Coordinates of C-alpha atoms in Angstrom, one line a residue:
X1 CA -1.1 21.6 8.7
X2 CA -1.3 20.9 5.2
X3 CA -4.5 19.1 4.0
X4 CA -4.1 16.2 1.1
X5 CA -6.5 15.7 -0.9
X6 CA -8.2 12.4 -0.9
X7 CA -7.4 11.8 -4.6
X8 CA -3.8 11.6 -4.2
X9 CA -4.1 9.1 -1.7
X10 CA -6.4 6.6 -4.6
X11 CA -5.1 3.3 -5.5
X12 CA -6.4 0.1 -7.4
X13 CA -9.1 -1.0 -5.5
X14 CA -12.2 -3.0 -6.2
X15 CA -14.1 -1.5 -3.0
X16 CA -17.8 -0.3 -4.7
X17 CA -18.5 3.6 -4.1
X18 CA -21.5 5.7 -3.6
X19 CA -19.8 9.1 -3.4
X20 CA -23.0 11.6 -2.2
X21 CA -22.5 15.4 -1.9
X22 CA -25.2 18.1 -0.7
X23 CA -27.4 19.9 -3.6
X24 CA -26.1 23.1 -1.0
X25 CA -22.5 22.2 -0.5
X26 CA -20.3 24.9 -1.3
X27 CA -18.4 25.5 -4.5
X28 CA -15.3 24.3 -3.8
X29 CA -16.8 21.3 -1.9
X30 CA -18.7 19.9 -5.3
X31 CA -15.6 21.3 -7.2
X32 CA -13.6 18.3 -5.0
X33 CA -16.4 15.9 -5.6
X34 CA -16.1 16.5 -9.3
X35 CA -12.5 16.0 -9.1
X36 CA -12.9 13.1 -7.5
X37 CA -14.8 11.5 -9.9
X38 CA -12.9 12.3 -12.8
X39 CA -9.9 10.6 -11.0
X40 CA -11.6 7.7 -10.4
X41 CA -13.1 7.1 -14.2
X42 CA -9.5 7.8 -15.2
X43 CA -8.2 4.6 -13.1
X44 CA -11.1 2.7 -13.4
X45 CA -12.8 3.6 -16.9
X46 CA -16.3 3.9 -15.9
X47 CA -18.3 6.6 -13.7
X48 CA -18.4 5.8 -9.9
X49 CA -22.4 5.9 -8.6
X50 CA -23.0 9.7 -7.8
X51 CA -26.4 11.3 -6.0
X52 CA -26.8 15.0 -5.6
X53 CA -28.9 14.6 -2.5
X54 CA -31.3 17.5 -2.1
X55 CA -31.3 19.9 0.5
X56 CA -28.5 19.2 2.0
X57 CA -24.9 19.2 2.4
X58 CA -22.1 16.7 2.9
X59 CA -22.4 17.1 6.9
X60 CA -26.2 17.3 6.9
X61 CA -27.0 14.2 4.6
X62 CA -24.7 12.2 7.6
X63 CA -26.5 13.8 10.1
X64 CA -30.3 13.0 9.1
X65 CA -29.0 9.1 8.1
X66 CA -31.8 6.8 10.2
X67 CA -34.0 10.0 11.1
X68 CA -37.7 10.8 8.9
X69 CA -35.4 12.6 6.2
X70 CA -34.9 10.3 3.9
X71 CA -33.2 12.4 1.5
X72 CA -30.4 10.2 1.4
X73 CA -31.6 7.0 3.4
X74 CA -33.7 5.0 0.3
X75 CA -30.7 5.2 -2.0
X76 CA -28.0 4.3 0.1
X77 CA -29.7 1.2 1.3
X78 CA -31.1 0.5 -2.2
X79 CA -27.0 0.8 -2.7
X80 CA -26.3 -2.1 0.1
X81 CA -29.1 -4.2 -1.3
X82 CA -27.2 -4.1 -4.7
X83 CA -24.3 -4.9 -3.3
X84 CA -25.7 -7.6 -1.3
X85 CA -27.1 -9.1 -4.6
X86 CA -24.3 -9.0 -6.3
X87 CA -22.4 -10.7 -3.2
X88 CA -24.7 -13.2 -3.8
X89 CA -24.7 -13.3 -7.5
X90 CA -21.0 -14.3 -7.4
X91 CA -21.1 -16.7 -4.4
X92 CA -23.4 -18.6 -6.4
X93 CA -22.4 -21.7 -8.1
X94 CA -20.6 -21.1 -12.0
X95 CA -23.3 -23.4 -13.5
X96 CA -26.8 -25.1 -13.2
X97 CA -26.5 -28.4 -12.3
X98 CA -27.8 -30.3 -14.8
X99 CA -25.9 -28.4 -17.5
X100 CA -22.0 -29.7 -18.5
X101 CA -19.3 -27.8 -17.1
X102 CA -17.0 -26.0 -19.4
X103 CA -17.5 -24.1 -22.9
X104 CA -20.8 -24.4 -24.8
X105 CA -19.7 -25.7 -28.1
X106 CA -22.2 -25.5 -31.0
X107 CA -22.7 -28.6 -33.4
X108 CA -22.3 -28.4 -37.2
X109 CA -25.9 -27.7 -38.6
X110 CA -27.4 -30.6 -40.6
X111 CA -27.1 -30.0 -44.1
X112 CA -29.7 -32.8 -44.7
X113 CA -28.0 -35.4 -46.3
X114 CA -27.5 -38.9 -45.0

């Protein structure tokens, strides 16, 4: 069975990413994770968010998720939180209330004549 590679498989999507691989991951395991980030700042034009997590490898910083290793566990719920903020950010409504709707236009200065 031939394995495909996650990175042919990417299409336009808006879905936020943490992409985490283990400081002890094997070469060609960080070699994929580097190729998978250059593919996705080639479609989307900025760097995904990346954490080397330490002592650990791409099984192991699954496996210690919710345990007293928090290797891992700080950053990716500081990650939902952002995520969560942002949700919020955007659900919010477009203006303050007591402002006007619609473009800010600026007023010709006075030139102080009457």
């Amino acid at each position: 069975m031939q394995m495909t590679s996650i990175i042919a498989r990417l299409d336009k999507s808006n879905l936020p990413l943490l992409i985490a691989y283990g400081e002890f991951d094997i070469p060609p395991v960080q070699d994929s994770v580097r190729q998978l980030v250059d593919a996705l700042y080639a479609r989307d034009g900025h760097l995904p968010l990346v954490e080397a997590v330490p002592g650990h490898t791409h099984i192991s910083i699954v496996e210690h998720i919710g345990t007293v290793d928090e290797a891992f566990g700080e950053n990716l719920a500081g990650f939902v939180e952002l995520l969560a903020l942002r949700a919020k950010q955007d659900a919010a409504p477009p203006c303050h209330p007591g402002l006007p709707s619609g473009p800010i236009t600026q007023q010709p200065a006075s030139t102080g004549e009457n």
